[in-house]
Coordinates of C-alpha atoms in Angstrom, one line a residue:
X1 CA 69.0 87.4 117.3
X2 CA 68.9 90.1 119.6
X3 CA 67.9 93.5 118.1
X4 CA 70.4 95.5 120.0
X5 CA 74.2 94.1 119.3
X6 CA 76.7 95.4 121.8
X7 CA 79.9 95.9 120.2
X8 CA 82.7 96.3 122.7
X9 CA 84.3 99.7 121.8
X10 CA 87.4 99.2 123.9
X11 CA 88.0 95.4 122.2
X12 CA 87.9 97.2 119.1
X13 CA 90.0 100.2 120.0
X14 CA 92.8 97.7 121.4
X15 CA 92.8 95.4 118.6
X16 CA 93.1 98.5 116.2
X17 CA 95.8 100.0 118.3
X18 CA 97.6 96.9 118.2
X19 CA 97.6 96.4 114.5
X20 CA 98.6 99.8 114.0
X21 CA 102.0 98.9 116.1
X22 CA 102.5 96.2 113.7
X23 CA 104.6 97.5 110.5
X24 CA 102.7 95.9 107.4
X25 CA 103.4 97.5 104.2
X26 CA 102.5 95.3 101.4
X27 CA 105.4 92.6 101.0
X28 CA 106.0 92.7 104.9
X29 CA 102.9 91.3 106.1
X30 CA 104.2 88.2 108.1
X31 CA 103.8 89.8 111.5
X32 CA 100.3 91.4 111.1
X33 CA 99.1 88.1 109.8
X34 CA 100.5 86.1 112.7
X35 CA 98.7 88.4 115.1
X36 CA 95.4 88.5 113.4
X37 CA 95.6 84.6 113.0
X38 CA 95.9 84.1 117.0
X39 CA 93.3 86.4 117.6
X40 CA 91.0 84.7 115.3
X41 CA 92.0 81.3 117.0
X42 CA 91.0 83.0 120.4
X43 CA 87.7 83.8 119.1
X44 CA 87.1 79.9 118.0
X45 CA 87.3 80.4 114.3
X46 CA 89.1 77.4 112.1
X47 CA 91.8 79.0 109.8
X48 CA 94.1 78.6 107.1
X49 CA 96.7 80.4 105.6
X50 CA 97.7 80.8 101.8
X51 CA 101.3 80.2 100.8
X52 CA 101.9 83.9 101.1
X53 CA 99.8 84.6 104.2
X54 CA 96.3 85.7 103.2
X55 CA 93.9 84.3 106.1
X56 CA 90.6 82.3 105.4
X57 CA 88.8 81.9 108.8
X58 CA 85.6 79.9 108.6
X59 CA 82.8 80.3 111.2
X60 CA 80.2 77.4 110.9
X61 CA 76.5 78.0 110.0
X62 CA 73.4 76.1 109.5
X63 CA 74.5 75.1 106.1
X64 CA 77.6 75.1 103.9
X65 CA 75.9 77.1 101.1
X66 CA 75.5 79.7 99.8
X67 CA 78.3 80.8 102.3
X68 CA 79.0 84.5 102.8
X69 CA 82.5 86.0 102.8
X70 CA 83.6 89.3 104.8
X71 CA 87.1 90.6 103.5
X72 CA 89.4 93.4 104.8
X73 CA 92.9 93.9 104.4
X74 CA 96.1 93.9 106.4
X75 CA 98.8 95.5 103.9
X76 CA 99.1 99.1 104.2
X77 CA 101.0 101.9 101.9
X78 CA 104.8 102.1 102.3
X79 CA 107.7 102.5 100.5
X80 CA 110.6 100.8 99.1
X81 CA 114.6 101.5 98.6
X82 CA 115.1 102.5 94.7
X83 CA 118.6 103.8 94.8
X84 CA 121.5 104.3 97.2
X85 CA 122.4 108.0 96.7
X86 CA 126.1 109.4 96.5
X87 CA 125.3 111.7 99.4
X88 CA 124.3 108.7 101.7
X89 CA 120.5 109.0 101.6
X90 CA 118.0 107.0 99.8
X91 CA 115.7 107.2 96.7
X92 CA 112.2 105.5 97.4
X93 CA 109.5 104.5 95.3
X94 CA 105.9 104.0 96.7
X95 CA 104.4 100.8 97.6
X96 CA 100.8 101.6 96.9
X97 CA 99.4 104.6 95.5
X98 CA 100.0 107.7 98.0
X99 CA 101.3 111.0 97.3
X100 CA 104.9 112.0 98.5
X101 CA 103.5 115.1 99.7
X102 CA 102.1 113.1 102.7
X103 CA 105.7 111.3 103.0
X104 CA 107.6 114.5 103.6
X105 CA 108.2 114.5 107.4
X106 CA 107.1 111.2 107.9
X107 CA 109.3 109.0 110.7
X108 CA 110.0 105.3 109.1
X109 CA 111.8 102.2 109.7
X110 CA 113.9 100.4 107.0
X111 CA 114.2 96.8 107.0
X112 CA 117.7 96.0 105.8
X113 CA 119.6 92.7 105.6
X114 CA 121.5 93.6 109.0
X115 CA 118.5 94.8 110.9
X116 CA 115.9 97.7 111.5
X117 CA 117.2 101.3 111.0
X118 CA 115.3 104.2 111.8
X119 CA 114.9 107.6 109.5
X120 CA 113.0 110.5 108.2
X121 CA 111.7 111.1 104.4
X122 CA 112.7 114.6 103.8
X123 CA 112.3 117.0 100.6
X124 CA 115.6 117.4 98.5
X125 CA 115.7 121.0 99.7
X126 CA 114.8 120.6 103.2
X127 CA 116.5 123.6 105.0
X128 CA 115.0 127.0 105.1
X129 CA 118.3 128.6 106.3
X130 CA 119.9 127.2 103.2
X131 CA 117.1 127.2 100.5
X132 CA 115.0 130.3 101.8
X133 CA 111.7 130.3 99.5
X134 CA 112.9 127.3 97.4
X135 CA 111.5 125.1 100.3
X136 CA 108.0 126.1 99.4
X137 CA 108.8 126.2 95.5
X138 CA 110.1 123.1 94.7
X139 CA 108.2 120.2 93.1
X140 CA 106.2 117.4 94.9
X141 CA 106.8 113.9 94.0
X142 CA 108.7 110.9 94.9
X143 CA 111.9 111.7 92.9
X144 CA 112.0 115.1 94.9
X145 CA 112.3 113.3 98.6
X146 CA 114.8 111.2 100.0
X147 CA 115.1 109.0 103.0
X148 CA 117.9 110.3 105.7
X149 CA 119.1 107.6 107.6
X150 CA 119.5 107.8 111.5
X151 CA 123.0 106.1 111.2
X152 CA 126.4 107.0 110.0
X153 CA 125.9 107.3 106.3
X154 CA 127.8 109.8 104.1
X155 CA 128.0 108.1 101.0
X156 CA 126.8 104.9 99.1
X157 CA 129.6 102.9 100.7
X158 CA 128.5 103.6 104.1
X159 CA 124.9 102.8 103.1
X160 CA 126.4 99.5 101.9
X161 CA 128.4 98.7 105.1
X162 CA 125.1 99.4 107.1
X163 CA 123.6 96.4 105.1
X164 CA 121.0 98.7 103.4
X165 CA 120.4 97.6 99.7
X166 CA 117.9 98.4 96.9
X167 CA 114.5 96.8 97.3
X168 CA 114.6 97.0 101.1
X169 CA 111.2 97.6 102.5
X170 CA 110.5 100.9 104.2
X171 CA 107.4 101.3 106.8
X172 CA 106.1 104.7 107.8
X173 CA 105.5 105.4 111.2
X174 CA 101.3 105.6 111.6
X175 CA 101.5 108.0 114.7
X176 CA 97.9 107.1 116.1
X177 CA 95.9 109.3 118.4
X178 CA 92.6 108.0 119.9
X179 CA 90.8 111.1 121.1
X180 CA 88.3 111.0 124.0
X181 CA 85.5 112.5 121.8
X182 CA 85.7 109.3 119.5
X183 CA 88.0 110.7 116.8
X184 CA 91.1 108.6 115.7
X185 CA 93.7 110.2 113.6
X186 CA 96.6 107.8 112.2
X187 CA 98.2 106.8 109.3
X188 CA 97.2 103.2 108.0
X189 CA 93.6 103.3 109.2
X190 CA 93.1 102.0 105.6
X191 CA 92.4 99.0 106.4
X192 CA 93.6 98.2 109.8
X193 CA 90.4 99.9 111.0
X194 CA 88.7 97.2 108.8
X195 CA 90.4 94.4 110.5
X196 CA 89.5 95.6 113.7
X197 CA 85.8 96.2 112.8
X198 CA 85.9 92.3 111.7
X199 CA 87.8 91.3 115.0
X200 CA 84.9 93.2 117.0
X201 CA 82.2 91.6 115.1
X202 CA 83.3 88.1 115.7
X203 CA 83.8 89.0 119.2
X204 CA 80.3 90.3 119.8
X205 CA 79.1 87.0 118.1
X206 CA 80.7 84.8 120.3
X207 CA 79.9 86.6 123.4
X208 CA 76.1 86.7 122.1
X209 CA 76.3 83.1 121.0
X210 CA 74.9 84.4 117.5
X211 CA 74.2 81.6 114.8
X212 CA 73.9 82.0 111.2
X213 CA 72.0 80.4 108.4
X214 CA 75.2 79.6 106.6
X215 CA 78.8 79.6 106.9
X216 CA 80.8 82.8 106.8
X217 CA 84.2 83.1 105.9
X218 CA 86.3 86.0 107.4
X219 CA 89.1 86.9 105.0
X220 CA 92.2 89.0 105.5
X221 CA 94.4 89.8 102.4
X222 CA 97.9 90.9 102.4
X223 CA 98.1 92.5 98.7
X224 CA 95.0 94.9 98.6
X225 CA 97.3 98.2 98.1
X226 CA 98.8 96.8 95.3
X227 CA 95.7 95.4 93.6
X228 CA 95.6 91.8 94.0
X229 CA 93.7 91.7 97.1
X230 CA 91.2 88.7 97.5
X231 CA 92.2 87.2 94.3
X232 CA 93.5 84.2 95.6
X233 CA 91.2 83.9 99.2
X234 CA 87.7 82.6 98.1
X235 CA 86.4 79.2 98.0
X236 CA 83.7 77.8 95.8
X237 CA 81.1 77.9 98.5
X238 CA 81.0 81.4 98.6
X239 CA 78.0 83.4 96.9
X240 CA 78.8 86.8 98.0
X241 CA 81.7 88.7 99.2
X242 CA 81.3 92.3 101.3
X243 CA 84.4 94.0 101.5
X244 CA 85.1 96.4 104.4
X245 CA 87.4 99.2 103.8
X246 CA 87.8 103.4 104.0
X247 CA 85.2 105.7 102.1
X248 CA 86.4 108.9 101.4
X249 CA 84.9 112.2 103.0
X250 CA 86.0 114.9 100.7
X251 CA 84.2 117.6 98.7
X252 CA 82.1 116.0 96.1
X253 CA 81.9 112.7 98.1
X254 CA 78.8 111.9 100.2
X255 CA 81.0 109.7 102.8
X256 CA 80.5 110.5 106.3
X257 CA 82.7 109.7 109.3
X258 CA 79.7 108.7 111.2
X259 CA 77.3 105.7 110.8
X260 CA 77.8 103.3 107.4
X261 CA 78.8 104.7 104.1
X262 CA 77.6 102.1 101.3
X263 CA 79.6 102.2 98.1
X264 CA 77.3 101.7 95.3
X265 CA 80.2 101.9 92.7
X266 CA 83.9 102.1 92.3
X267 CA 86.1 102.6 89.2
X268 CA 85.6 99.0 88.4
X269 CA 81.9 99.8 87.9
X270 CA 78.5 99.1 90.0
X271 CA 78.5 96.6 93.0
X272 CA 75.7 93.9 93.1
X273 CA 72.3 95.6 93.0
X274 CA 70.6 92.8 95.1
X275 CA 73.6 92.3 97.8
X276 CA 73.8 96.2 98.4
X277 CA 70.1 96.8 98.6
X278 CA 70.1 94.2 101.5
X279 CA 72.5 95.9 103.2
X280 CA 71.0 99.2 102.8
X281 CA 67.5 97.8 104.0
X282 CA 69.2 96.1 106.9
X283 CA 70.5 99.6 108.0
X284 CA 66.8 100.7 108.0
X285 CA 65.5 97.7 109.9
X286 CA 68.1 98.3 112.7
X287 CA 68.4 101.9 112.9
X288 CA 71.8 102.2 111.6
X289 CA 72.6 105.7 110.1
X290 CA 73.7 105.0 106.5
X291 CA 74.5 107.0 103.5
X292 CA 75.6 105.7 100.0
X293 CA 78.5 107.1 98.0
X294 CA 80.2 106.4 94.4
X295 CA 83.9 106.6 94.4
X296 CA 85.9 107.4 90.9
X297 CA 89.6 106.5 91.8
X298 CA 88.9 103.8 94.4
X299 CA 89.0 99.9 94.0
X300 CA 88.9 97.3 96.8
X301 CA 89.3 93.6 97.6
X302 CA 85.8 93.0 95.9
X303 CA 87.3 94.2 92.5
X304 CA 90.2 91.9 92.7
X305 CA 87.9 89.2 93.5
X306 CA 85.9 89.4 90.4
X307 CA 88.6 90.1 88.2
X308 CA 90.4 86.9 89.4
X309 CA 87.3 85.1 87.9
X310 CA 85.5 84.5 91.0
X311 CA 81.6 84.6 90.2
X312 CA 80.5 86.2 93.3
X313 CA 77.8 89.2 94.3
X314 CA 79.9 92.0 95.8
X315 CA 79.5 95.1 98.0
X316 CA 81.6 97.5 99.6
X317 CA 81.0 98.9 103.3
X318 CA 83.1 101.7 104.4
X319 CA 83.8 104.1 107.3
X320 CA 84.2 107.4 106.5
X321 CA 88.0 108.6 106.1
X322 CA 89.1 112.3 106.1
X323 CA 92.3 112.5 103.8
X324 CA 92.6 108.9 102.9
X325 CA 96.0 107.6 102.2
X326 CA 97.5 110.6 104.0
X327 CA 97.0 111.6 107.8
X328 CA 93.5 109.8 108.0
X329 CA 91.0 110.2 110.5
X330 CA 87.9 108.2 111.3
X331 CA 85.4 108.2 114.2
X332 CA 84.4 105.2 116.4
X333 CA 80.8 105.7 115.6
X334 CA 81.4 104.6 111.9
X335 CA 83.4 101.7 113.2
X336 CA 80.8 100.3 115.8
X337 CA 78.1 100.9 113.2
X338 CA 79.8 98.7 110.5
X339 CA 80.3 95.9 113.2
X340 CA 76.8 96.0 114.0
X341 CA 75.6 95.9 110.5
X342 CA 78.0 92.8 109.6
X343 CA 76.5 90.7 112.2
X344 CA 73.1 91.7 111.2
X345 CA 74.2 90.7 107.8
X346 CA 75.8 87.5 108.5
X347 CA 72.8 86.5 110.7
X348 CA 70.2 87.6 108.2
X349 CA 68.2 84.8 105.9
X350 CA 69.5 84.0 102.6
X351 CA 67.2 85.4 100.0
X352 CA 68.5 84.1 96.8
X353 CA 68.6 80.2 97.5
X354 CA 69.7 79.9 94.0
X355 CA 73.2 81.1 94.5
X356 CA 74.1 77.6 96.7
X357 CA 75.0 76.4 93.0
X358 CA 77.6 77.9 91.0
X359 CA 75.4 77.5 87.9
X360 CA 71.8 76.6 87.6
X361 CA 68.7 77.1 85.3
X362 CA 66.3 80.2 85.2
X363 CA 64.3 78.7 88.3
X364 CA 64.8 81.0 91.1
X365 CA 66.9 83.6 89.4
X366 CA 66.6 87.1 90.7
X367 CA 64.2 90.1 89.3
X368 CA 64.9 93.8 89.1
X369 CA 61.4 94.7 88.8
X370 CA 60.6 98.5 88.2
X371 CA 57.5 100.6 88.0
X372 CA 56.7 103.9 86.8
X373 CA 57.3 106.6 89.7
X374 CA 54.5 109.0 90.5
X375 CA 55.5 112.7 90.2
X376 CA 54.0 114.0 93.5
X377 CA 55.4 117.7 93.1
X378 CA 53.8 120.4 91.0
X379 CA 54.7 123.6 89.6
X380 CA 52.7 125.5 91.9
X381 CA 54.2 124.2 94.9
X382 CA 57.0 126.3 96.7
X383 CA 60.3 124.7 97.2
X384 CA 61.1 122.4 100.1
X385 CA 62.8 124.3 102.9

């Protein structure tokens, strides 16, 4: 395989733009699934869908086992109608875990039984001319916001006449901006940027006619934001699963908006030692900027797969996101870096051949060899600059 992998940035950005244009809060993902499935077919992959719409696309390799899988999720954060209020507005509950602080002021679409309505999520006290300083002192949280529908809705009866009902899905506008300096600002970059990374990697592999030693499965899930993710997307041939999702660039975190951020653990525990090491080493071999991070309040498709009982090695590759689950920002450099690493990984040799079988004897089982570290510094040496 050629050393320098040419990822097409325009292809990546155009697919990300298209995905952001398709509303897909968890529970309302069909159109995003259809778009992604058609794109995968155009790239020459065999696809199947689960009953609810998770996508499993297979790209043939030299052998069927031990297959590798790459996964990202199509579903995003959103909201759902909790109650029709007497003032003609809507009480909401969140879909996925995100703060109502970031919902205030959002433009949204309400998918009712009679069609789509537009609206705005507002704090209960939204007018400074009426409430003065109370606008700033009121509490933050989902019980303290309401959805104003842009239709004649003076009371509960009017809302019912519009066809709006409890349980209706609310999609939040992404409001994307693609800046000339490479920064991308939008809601829902988690994880539509991950989907775009995978599509860009596949496009580059097709263009360069890259072959892989084993089959690779490219998975796109529809329930990650509510915790189910890849629980029902794997096949027995898959021995290792690499999730692509957002990292968190924030105080106390080591994630960056540039290069690859390799997650070593999340709230469910450490990722697989051998798979994570392989990914880190591949970055070094191919000149990819990489940093490691640990996430306290985070889970991904990898966690849902293991919790569902799949005995697979897992790892998590992330693109650093500033203000995750809010007004998110990423940089194209990270997206391209991850696409390149994904290709290097799926094209790399299989190191643990024993993984071809679901169970086997001790022969070929891995080692985690350690040796005593040498202390190179002495107390007489000055501090490093």
